[in-house]
Amino acid sequence: MTDPVIRVVGLGKSYETAAGLFPALKGVDLEIRPGEFIAIMGPSGSGKSTFMNLLGCLDTPSSGDYFLAGQNVAHMDKDALAILRNRTLGFVFQGFNLLPRMSLQDNVALPLVYSGVDKETRRAAAREMLDKVGLGKYADSLPNRISGGQQQRVAIARALVNKPQLILADEPTGNLDSHTSEEIMALFGELNREGITVVLVTHEPDIAAHAKRQVRFLDGHIVSDHLTEAVPE
Amino acid sequence: MMLRAMLGEAWLAMGANRLRSALTMLGMVIGVGAVVIMMAIGQGAQYAVQQTISTMGSNLFIVLSGSFTAAGVRSGSAGGPTLNVADAEAIAELDGVVNVAPTHQGRRQLVYGSQNWSANVIGTTPPYLEARAWTIASGAAFGDSDVRSATRVALIGKTTAQNLFGDENPVGKTMRIQQNPFIVIGVLGSKGQNLDGNDQDDTVIIPLTTAQRKVFGTPFLGSVRMIMVQADSAENMERVMDATTSLLRQRHRLREGVPDDFFMRNLSAAAESEAETTRTMSILLGAIASISLLVGGIGIMNIMLVSVTERTREIGIRMAIGARQRDILTQFLLEAIMISFAGCLLGLFLGLAIALGINAFTGMVIVISGTAALVAFAVAATVGIFFGWYPARKAARLDPIEALRYQ
């Protein structure tokens, strides 16, 4: 059995609020193995966003341990987390989050800039990823020249460019119509078949149905964790 | 993150909001331009005064003979025959005295061939040339023997030479002062105007004895109107002047309570205060100009703060994909420095152009020094870093989750 890419043990996170300490996450245990396609679900306030921020190394837990690719990141400093985000993770956001002034190619190449890769390599890698998501011919366009679905594809290309261990997608279809959503989910499915680990956060059951495994959060706990049943149709 | 890529991004960010970048830059352009212009003018004024002072000679004071009263009419200073050559010789013996030159001067008409010209004629001794830092452009100076034997030789200034001799070489020619023929033995080096605006080159210098006997005449042989004294240093001036006073009072047998029968004037003090005034003016100009540089810097800070707020989301994205705090810090700092630097460069050229324009149209002396330009540049870079630091640090310290959520 392969080592898990993510192992979370007793992970907790509390926030200071006016009413006192609010526990958003109350001791979560979870393992994610390489090649998995997992959907994290739950209503707002269930703690799934907090969990996602912790998985994405954007935040540090109040308690518990988080092993990413074998390293415990629970007590790393901000710069170490930044390097980890850069090398090990790929982010896909609900709002696409491309930089508006940059060409698509430069947007895709941006993570490589922070890992100190030279310009030629950056360009070639970005081009390759754009081709992979089928947008190579728009390499020099600005993000506002293409549709939302296409922008999300570019964002996926950006997430892939550093050859990360896993991709974290936070409501990636939240701003897209259902047809485009299907296309994006199909792309994730395809990437997963190539062996890329995908962690997806969504509150839509039909989007979650694309994942192989579904984890449901409620009130800061995992309330269910099961494989997706075969799609009935 | 690599510096080259960062520079490219800073350039892109500047280009994204051209009008704003240009206006921010304008603050620096005006600031640096003002500093450059003011320094050029200030240093120019200092230079002009220094030039004038150096032509006058340094650490000088003069002793003038006292007034005398005849039939109720007082003559004013240098009217009475209270000083003589022996006084001058005694002053020369004092500690800290470098040069002593008894002089007698006045305007006289000069005649050469069909030309005539009125110039300031100075009868004096050779130390005078040294004290006043006169150089000899051509020919030679007269010596002590000329003074002893009262020879009729003359040194003439450039203006006098031009007006009297035209294109001819005056050296060796004979001109007349008060009907007396004088041989021109040398032409003095040019000095230009003195602090009062008088042309110092319109001058004839002849031996003191000749002047007294042939040109001015004197009631008592050996008496002089004025003695010029040069001290060895500015610090010694006061002491030498005091020593001269007591020496002369003793020589003139003046009892306690009897007023001096001579006057003293410190020539260098006036010049020093003039130099001090221009120095102060120069500093003042620079200080005022620096304020506009400061305002320009605050403008940069202001715009950078706005920019950080506007680009909060971008900062969040960059952090999510792996930008460290120092990457964000460098990026915003670089933008501030770039604006400041570009503004500085433009300001430098603008300032130089205006300074040269002022020089061309008003003839005001300006001095453009590399140091001034370098200082302006260093200041601009510092301003960029100083005023860019706070916004850049604010950007770097953003929480990535908050920043990503920012609309």
XYZ file of C-alpha atoms in Angstrom:
640
model
C 0.000 0.000 0.000
C 1.371 3.429 -0.950
C 2.063 6.109 1.648
C -0.712 8.693 1.909
C -0.029 12.067 0.274
C -2.090 13.672 2.995
C -2.508 12.407 6.540
C -4.414 14.471 9.040
C -4.491 13.496 12.701
C -6.808 15.173 15.225
C -6.750 18.397 13.256
C -8.487 21.282 15.025
C -8.854 24.974 14.305
C -10.462 27.637 16.472
C -11.056 31.281 15.717
C -11.142 34.222 18.079
C -14.538 35.854 17.865
C -16.280 38.515 19.896
C -18.289 35.751 21.577
C -15.117 33.828 22.490
C -13.172 31.021 20.916
C -15.137 29.446 18.082
C -14.064 25.916 17.108
C -14.485 25.612 13.355
C -12.802 22.240 13.154
C -12.942 19.753 16.025
C -10.350 17.020 15.642
C -10.480 15.637 12.131
C -8.665 12.476 10.977
C -8.288 11.763 7.271
C -5.917 10.052 4.851
C -5.699 10.738 1.154
C -3.647 8.411 -1.028
C -1.931 9.267 -4.300
C -4.244 9.015 -7.269
C -7.417 9.611 -5.297
C -10.212 11.894 -6.488
C -11.956 13.050 -3.379
C -14.843 15.470 -2.892
C -15.206 17.334 0.390
C -18.788 18.332 0.989
C -20.866 20.040 3.590
C -23.054 23.082 4.115
C -21.510 26.474 4.810
C -20.270 26.657 8.379
C -19.520 22.942 8.410
C -15.779 23.555 8.577
C -14.975 22.392 5.070
C -13.480 25.734 4.022
C -11.360 25.848 7.155
C -10.217 22.321 6.415
C -9.405 23.278 2.841
C -7.339 26.285 3.975
C -5.384 23.997 6.275
C -4.871 21.398 3.523
C -3.722 24.222 1.225
C -1.122 25.360 3.768
C -2.700 28.796 3.770
C -3.369 28.510 7.479
C -1.912 26.634 10.444
C -3.981 24.395 12.737
C -4.680 25.138 16.393
C -4.183 21.496 17.283
C -3.340 18.171 15.690
C -0.898 17.266 12.945
C -0.948 17.512 9.193
C 1.487 15.443 7.145
C 1.806 16.548 3.541
C 3.942 14.184 1.444
C 5.446 12.866 4.665
C 6.324 16.242 6.220
C 4.527 17.603 9.236
C 3.473 21.090 8.192
C 1.503 21.956 11.342
C 4.330 24.012 12.800
C 6.069 25.367 9.728
C 6.653 29.104 9.347
C 5.075 31.224 6.640
C 7.963 31.099 4.201
C 8.284 27.332 4.470
C 4.545 27.044 3.828
C 4.873 29.313 0.793
C 7.574 27.075 -0.645
C 5.448 24.025 0.089
C 2.427 25.587 -1.663
C 4.644 26.401 -4.589
C 6.235 22.957 -4.995
C 3.636 20.471 -3.768
C 0.215 21.988 -4.302
C -1.846 23.329 -7.158
C -4.795 25.610 -6.454
C -7.970 26.032 -8.480
C -10.386 28.650 -7.158
C -14.036 29.374 -7.650
C -13.290 32.823 -9.118
C -10.519 31.535 -11.455
C -8.164 34.154 -9.971
C -6.056 34.842 -13.018
C -4.004 38.049 -12.992
C -5.801 40.354 -15.419
C -2.759 42.202 -16.774
C -0.816 39.114 -17.776
C -1.120 36.954 -20.845
C -2.495 33.459 -20.284
C 0.955 32.031 -20.799
C 2.475 34.326 -18.166
C -0.362 33.499 -15.793
C 0.326 29.794 -16.160
C 4.084 30.360 -15.762
C 3.731 32.450 -12.588
C 4.264 29.632 -10.042
C 7.529 28.798 -11.796
C 8.705 32.386 -11.343
C 8.469 31.870 -7.590
C 10.367 28.606 -7.771
C 13.216 30.315 -9.605
C 12.937 28.561 -12.965
C 14.551 30.357 -15.903
C 12.491 32.142 -18.504
C 12.825 29.660 -21.369
C 11.833 26.685 -19.217
C 8.931 28.679 -17.775
C 7.664 29.529 -21.218
C 7.938 25.970 -22.507
C 6.243 24.480 -19.443
C 3.430 27.026 -19.550
C 2.889 26.355 -23.216
C 2.773 22.636 -22.629
C 0.145 22.997 -19.904
C -1.962 25.375 -21.996
C -1.879 22.813 -24.810
C -2.907 20.152 -22.333
C -6.071 22.071 -21.382
C -6.700 22.853 -25.052
C -5.969 26.602 -24.978
C -2.504 26.739 -26.523
C -3.666 29.023 -29.298
C -4.707 31.728 -26.798
C -1.317 31.780 -25.077
C -0.762 35.480 -25.712
C -4.306 36.657 -24.972
C -5.335 38.416 -21.800
C -7.747 36.600 -19.440
C -10.644 38.952 -20.185
C -10.627 37.841 -23.847
C -11.786 34.304 -23.063
C -14.858 32.750 -21.431
C -15.211 31.722 -17.795
C -14.859 28.049 -18.584
C -11.714 28.753 -20.540
C -10.355 30.878 -17.707
C -10.904 27.976 -15.328
C -9.008 25.712 -17.698
C -6.118 28.198 -17.649
C -6.275 28.184 -13.857
C -6.038 24.390 -13.936
C -3.044 24.657 -16.262
C -1.457 27.040 -13.741
C -2.151 24.550 -10.929
C -0.463 21.816 -12.933
C 2.592 23.673 -14.148
C 4.727 22.891 -11.103
C 3.938 19.144 -11.297
C 2.305 19.208 -7.849
C 1.550 16.174 -5.650
C -2.079 17.160 -5.527
C -4.547 19.697 -6.807
C -6.880 21.495 -4.432
C -10.008 22.784 -6.140
C -12.268 25.058 -4.090
C -15.739 25.172 -5.674
C -14.171 25.184 -9.137
C -17.530 25.170 -10.894
C -19.279 27.653 -8.613
C -19.141 30.449 -11.186
C -19.871 28.315 -14.241
C -23.035 27.155 -15.971
C -23.898 23.493 -15.763
C -22.651 22.597 -19.209
C -19.256 24.204 -18.652
C -19.154 22.688 -15.182
C -19.452 19.240 -16.728
C -16.543 20.027 -19.045
C -14.348 21.190 -16.187
C -15.231 18.129 -14.113
C -14.431 15.945 -17.087
C -11.030 17.609 -17.277
C -10.421 16.863 -13.583
C -11.484 13.261 -14.215
C -9.045 13.019 -17.074
C -6.194 14.440 -15.006
C -7.046 11.999 -12.231
C -6.880 9.103 -14.677
C -3.354 10.301 -15.512
C -2.543 9.775 -11.823
C -2.964 13.267 -10.402
C -4.517 13.443 -6.929
C -7.491 15.808 -6.844
C -9.195 17.213 -3.746
C -12.409 18.986 -4.565
C -14.531 21.159 -2.276
C -18.146 21.556 -3.309
C -21.628 21.719 -1.905
C -23.281 20.413 -5.067
C -23.949 16.656 -4.985
C -23.896 16.254 -8.771
C -20.439 17.863 -8.927
C -19.251 15.686 -6.049
C -20.542 12.663 -7.943
C -17.585 13.036 -10.329
C -15.198 12.190 -7.486
C -14.391 8.636 -6.524
C -14.701 9.298 -2.810
C -16.909 11.686 -0.882
C -16.237 13.117 2.574
C -18.998 15.062 4.283
C -18.411 17.678 6.980
C -20.887 18.928 9.531
C -20.225 21.189 12.532
C -16.491 20.691 12.360
C -16.577 16.898 12.151
C -16.443 14.379 9.342
C -19.834 12.780 9.367
C -19.467 10.442 6.419
C -16.644 9.110 4.237
C -17.522 6.695 1.458
C -16.760 5.802 -2.118
C -19.070 7.197 -4.771
C -21.694 4.692 -5.836
C -21.759 3.821 -9.475
C -23.658 6.494 -11.320
C -27.074 4.986 -11.943
C -27.600 6.224 -15.528
C 11.688 35.061 -7.231
C 14.019 36.288 -9.858
C 14.830 39.954 -10.043
C 14.543 40.174 -13.803
C 11.031 38.730 -13.800
C 10.161 41.099 -10.972
C 11.424 44.115 -12.853
C 9.311 43.067 -15.791
C 6.259 42.814 -13.554
C 6.955 46.173 -11.936
C 7.150 47.665 -15.405
C 3.858 46.006 -16.304
C 2.233 47.317 -13.142
C 3.430 50.826 -13.939
C 2.135 50.526 -17.458
C -1.246 49.249 -16.256
C -2.099 52.647 -14.840
C -0.098 55.051 -16.927
C -1.702 58.314 -15.879
C -1.393 57.469 -12.223
C 2.217 56.364 -12.549
C 3.019 59.498 -14.534
C 1.408 61.782 -11.957
C 3.183 60.020 -9.120
C 6.393 60.345 -11.036
C 5.714 64.030 -11.588
C 6.057 64.585 -7.868
C 9.551 63.147 -7.997
C 10.354 64.990 -11.236
C 9.481 68.307 -9.635
C 11.281 67.430 -6.420
C 14.517 66.333 -8.028
C 14.314 69.069 -10.644
C 13.934 71.686 -7.912
C 16.879 70.282 -5.992
C 19.075 70.262 -9.084
C 18.126 73.817 -10.074
C 18.480 75.196 -6.579
C 21.830 73.500 -6.063
C 23.066 74.786 -9.420
C 22.029 78.339 -8.558
C 23.252 78.161 -4.973
C 26.608 76.717 -5.889
C 26.835 79.180 -8.754
C 26.359 82.099 -6.363
C 28.941 80.634 -4.008
C 31.338 80.159 -6.866
C 30.891 83.731 -8.052
C 31.550 85.111 -4.584
C 34.543 82.823 -4.106
C 35.941 84.049 -7.404
C 35.546 87.657 -6.371
C 37.079 87.036 -2.981
C 40.026 85.199 -4.406
C 40.718 88.156 -6.716
C 40.706 90.521 -3.762
C 43.294 88.631 -1.780
C 42.698 87.036 1.581
C 43.092 88.121 5.213
C 43.490 91.785 4.341
C 42.939 94.917 6.340
C 43.816 98.513 5.621
C 45.006 101.290 7.853
C 43.894 104.731 6.714
C 45.416 107.959 7.924
C 43.229 110.090 10.172
C 41.307 113.177 9.207
C 42.577 116.648 9.806
C 40.696 119.828 10.277
C 41.611 122.999 8.435
C 39.552 126.151 8.980
C 36.736 124.066 10.441
C 36.601 121.733 7.466
C 37.250 118.123 8.355
C 38.949 116.118 5.660
C 37.485 112.674 6.318
C 39.535 109.546 6.622
C 42.872 109.296 4.828
C 42.941 113.091 4.639
C 45.630 113.859 7.168
C 49.310 113.069 7.010
C 49.303 110.825 10.091
C 50.761 107.653 8.564
C 54.143 107.281 7.007
C 56.354 104.697 5.394
C 58.136 104.078 8.679
C 54.785 103.036 10.234
C 54.405 100.498 7.448
C 57.877 99.161 8.036
C 57.145 98.803 11.748
C 53.886 96.938 11.075
C 55.802 94.534 8.835
C 57.835 93.510 11.877
C 54.738 92.349 13.793
C 54.011 88.650 14.335
C 51.571 87.112 11.861
C 51.999 89.815 9.223
C 52.820 88.519 5.757
C 52.709 91.557 3.537
C 52.594 95.276 4.188
C 52.164 97.783 1.403
C 51.836 101.526 1.880
C 49.672 102.839 -0.944
C 48.474 106.052 -2.395
C 45.811 106.029 -5.067
C 43.562 108.231 -7.131
C 42.096 108.642 -10.617
C 44.414 110.191 -13.143
C 44.317 110.859 -16.852
C 46.640 108.686 -18.957
C 47.903 109.653 -22.388
C 49.427 107.466 -25.044
C 49.887 108.834 -28.548
C 46.516 110.267 -29.576
C 44.601 108.211 -26.989
C 43.782 109.191 -23.461
C 41.996 107.377 -20.636
C 41.275 107.883 -16.971
C 42.202 105.048 -14.649
C 42.748 104.294 -10.992
C 46.449 104.877 -10.320
C 47.911 103.046 -7.345
C 51.343 103.962 -5.992
C 52.650 101.153 -3.828
C 55.447 98.727 -3.065
C 55.986 95.184 -4.420
C 54.269 93.369 -1.464
C 51.017 94.943 -2.656
C 50.964 92.681 -5.696
C 51.370 89.687 -3.477
C 48.782 90.777 -0.923
C 46.174 91.436 -3.576
C 47.141 88.290 -5.497
C 47.855 90.211 -8.685
C 49.533 88.177 -11.398
C 51.597 89.490 -14.277
C 50.151 88.475 -17.658
C 53.093 89.789 -19.682
C 56.265 91.723 -18.962
C 57.539 91.934 -15.378
C 56.725 93.591 -12.058
C 58.774 96.427 -10.554
C 61.001 95.733 -7.568
C 62.177 97.416 -4.362
C 64.953 99.205 -6.222
C 62.350 100.916 -8.413
C 60.643 102.150 -5.256
C 63.924 103.371 -3.760
C 64.966 105.278 -6.845
C 61.433 106.358 -7.806
C 61.673 105.113 -11.366
C 58.902 105.940 -13.783
C 57.638 102.476 -14.574
C 54.055 101.248 -14.615
C 52.035 98.033 -14.562
C 48.684 98.360 -16.258
C 45.491 96.381 -16.005
C 43.786 94.701 -18.928
C 40.966 97.235 -19.287
C 43.371 100.146 -19.204
C 45.627 98.458 -21.738
C 42.743 97.892 -24.135
C 41.467 101.433 -23.890
C 44.819 103.113 -24.151
C 46.786 100.819 -26.422
C 44.088 98.997 -28.383
C 45.625 96.045 -30.132
C 49.199 97.193 -29.516
C 51.363 95.374 -27.002
C 51.806 97.955 -24.216
C 54.952 96.429 -22.750
C 57.920 98.731 -23.420
C 55.708 101.618 -24.599
C 55.850 104.987 -22.944
C 52.652 106.647 -21.708
C 52.190 109.816 -19.743
C 50.570 110.346 -16.360
C 50.295 114.013 -15.386
C 52.787 114.956 -18.106
C 55.325 112.521 -16.705
C 56.432 109.766 -19.028
C 56.130 106.221 -17.649
C 57.415 103.069 -19.279
C 54.877 100.222 -19.197
C 56.866 97.238 -17.973
C 54.045 94.746 -17.533
C 50.379 93.952 -17.992
C 48.468 92.636 -14.991
C 46.457 89.411 -15.068
C 42.711 89.877 -15.212
C 40.657 89.973 -11.990
C 37.232 91.162 -13.123
C 34.822 92.968 -10.826
C 35.222 93.354 -7.112
C 32.360 92.925 -4.631
C 31.270 96.515 -5.221
C 31.086 95.936 -8.951
C 34.122 98.057 -9.830
C 36.370 96.873 -12.637
C 39.623 95.893 -10.953
C 41.357 95.673 -14.321
C 41.070 99.413 -14.919
C 44.194 100.020 -12.871
C 47.717 101.350 -13.148
C 50.261 100.363 -10.513
C 53.407 102.428 -10.094
C 56.124 102.630 -7.393
C 54.966 104.494 -4.274
C 57.794 107.011 -4.318
C 57.204 107.904 -7.953
C 53.513 108.334 -7.255
C 54.116 110.644 -4.335
C 56.677 112.784 -6.116
C 55.349 112.905 -9.645
C 51.667 112.071 -9.614
C 49.856 112.875 -6.406
C 52.255 115.110 -4.612
C 52.407 114.950 -0.848
C 52.527 117.523 1.905
C 55.224 115.656 3.795
C 57.576 113.333 2.052
C 57.218 109.791 3.365
C 53.638 110.200 4.560
C 51.096 107.754 3.103
C 47.322 107.728 2.953
C 46.812 104.032 3.344
C 48.688 100.929 4.410
C 47.471 97.537 3.280
C 48.302 94.670 5.634
C 47.929 90.949 5.003
C 47.821 88.561 7.958
C 48.982 84.976 7.664
C 45.615 83.455 8.530
C 41.985 84.343 9.136
C 42.336 83.298 12.793
C 45.203 85.749 13.305
C 43.388 88.732 11.773
C 41.940 89.995 15.039
C 45.209 89.680 16.890
C 47.254 91.357 14.145
C 44.780 94.226 13.944
C 44.973 94.756 17.729
C 48.759 94.628 17.624
C 48.775 97.158 14.783
C 46.530 99.507 16.738
C 48.704 99.481 19.823
C 51.860 99.748 17.728
C 50.583 102.797 15.875
C 49.277 104.465 19.044
C 52.673 103.995 20.611
C 54.504 105.265 17.527
C 52.208 108.279 17.277
C 52.614 108.896 21.011
C 48.909 108.951 21.704
C 48.071 109.060 25.381
C 45.312 107.139 27.062
C 41.960 108.719 26.209
C 43.159 110.343 23.010
C 41.327 108.903 19.998
C 43.211 107.041 17.265
C 44.609 109.228 14.529
C 44.022 106.493 11.970
C 41.235 104.195 10.827
C 41.273 100.478 10.247
C 39.060 98.422 8.018
C 38.875 94.681 7.725
C 38.461 93.954 4.027
C 38.228 90.199 4.405
C 35.441 90.344 6.974
C 33.104 91.906 4.448
C 34.010 89.264 1.917
C 33.609 86.503 4.478
C 30.171 87.700 5.443
C 29.244 87.865 1.775
C 30.413 84.279 1.338
C 28.520 83.265 4.456
C 25.363 84.890 3.090
C 25.542 82.992 -0.169
C 26.306 79.778 1.669
C 23.235 80.267 3.835
C 21.155 81.109 0.791
C 22.414 78.006 -0.944
C 21.511 75.783 2.005
C 18.118 77.447 2.275
C 17.399 76.881 -1.406
C 18.425 73.254 -1.089
C 16.266 72.800 1.993
C 13.207 74.273 0.317
C 13.780 72.107 -2.739
C 14.169 69.053 -0.505
C 10.687 69.659 0.838
C 9.259 69.170 -2.633
C 11.275 65.954 -2.865
C 9.707 64.862 0.407
C 6.242 65.700 -0.911
C 7.041 63.641 -4.010
C 8.023 60.752 -1.761
C 4.781 61.000 0.168
C 2.963 60.929 -3.175
C 4.667 57.630 -3.964
C 3.704 56.213 -0.591
C 0.118 57.314 -1.084
C -0.192 55.694 -4.491
C 1.550 52.530 -3.350
C -0.907 52.192 -0.464
C -3.809 52.569 -2.875
C -2.173 50.079 -5.178
C -1.718 47.523 -2.388
C -5.379 47.820 -1.435
C -6.504 47.543 -5.032
C -4.368 44.525 -5.627
C -5.127 42.686 -2.396
C -6.666 39.814 -4.337
C -3.671 39.616 -6.652
C -1.420 39.446 -3.612
C -3.560 36.611 -2.255
C -3.277 34.705 -5.524
C 0.461 35.181 -5.635
C 0.790 33.967 -2.068
C -1.393 30.931 -2.769
C 0.786 29.851 -5.655
C 3.932 30.180 -3.628
C 5.086 33.785 -3.242
C 6.908 34.243 0.035
C 6.530 37.424 2.078
C 9.812 38.715 0.825
C 8.763 38.115 -2.800
C 5.727 40.335 -2.295
C 7.799 42.876 -0.393
C 10.409 43.017 -3.143
C 7.782 43.327 -5.831
C 6.086 46.383 -4.315
C 9.346 47.925 -3.215
C 10.664 47.544 -6.722
C 7.632 49.301 -8.132
C 8.114 52.212 -5.751
C 11.807 52.423 -6.565
C 11.125 52.234 -10.265
C 8.688 55.137 -10.141
C 11.038 57.090 -7.930
C 14.022 56.319 -10.141
C 12.299 57.166 -13.389
C 11.000 60.376 -11.841
C 14.470 61.148 -10.611
C 16.033 60.640 -14.022
C 13.472 62.880 -15.689
C 13.827 65.434 -12.902
C 17.576 65.424 -13.338
C 17.312 66.217 -17.035
C 14.566 68.764 -16.497
C 16.555 70.436 -13.738
C 19.707 70.575 -15.847
C 17.787 71.951 -18.827
C 16.170 74.672 -16.725
C 19.453 75.513 -14.983
C 21.189 75.839 -18.354
C 18.245 77.898 -19.590
C 18.569 80.248 -16.621
C 22.253 80.577 -17.379
C 21.617 81.236 -21.064
C 18.836 83.791 -20.575
C 19.897 85.643 -17.433
C 23.641 85.059 -17.457
C 23.418 83.968 -13.807
C 26.386 81.846 -12.824
C 25.356 78.235 -12.272
C 27.515 75.344 -11.204
C 26.433 71.848 -12.188
C 28.400 69.355 -10.186
C 28.362 65.610 -10.555
C 28.066 65.393 -6.789
C 24.807 67.330 -6.813
C 23.366 64.996 -9.429
C 24.605 61.973 -7.526
C 23.147 63.288 -4.281
C 19.783 63.914 -5.945
C 19.858 60.393 -7.315
C 20.794 58.788 -4.035
C 18.104 60.798 -2.276
C 15.505 59.679 -4.815
C 16.452 56.042 -4.411
C 16.301 56.466 -0.648
C 12.929 58.192 -0.910
C 11.671 55.309 -3.059
C 12.827 52.725 -0.547
C 11.766 54.726 2.478
C 8.286 55.575 1.252
C 7.835 52.303 -0.598
C 8.758 50.237 2.423
C 5.634 50.701 4.472
C 3.141 49.863 1.683
C 5.293 46.940 0.550
C 5.472 45.560 4.066
C 1.738 45.991 4.398
C 1.309 43.933 1.228
C 3.737 41.248 2.376
C 1.990 40.860 5.721
C -1.442 40.274 4.283
C -3.082 37.044 5.295
C -3.436 34.938 2.140
C -6.913 33.686 3.068
C -8.209 37.198 3.741
C -6.519 38.482 0.616
C -8.068 35.763 -1.557
C -11.501 36.539 -0.155
C -11.084 40.292 -0.877
C -13.432 41.538 -3.580
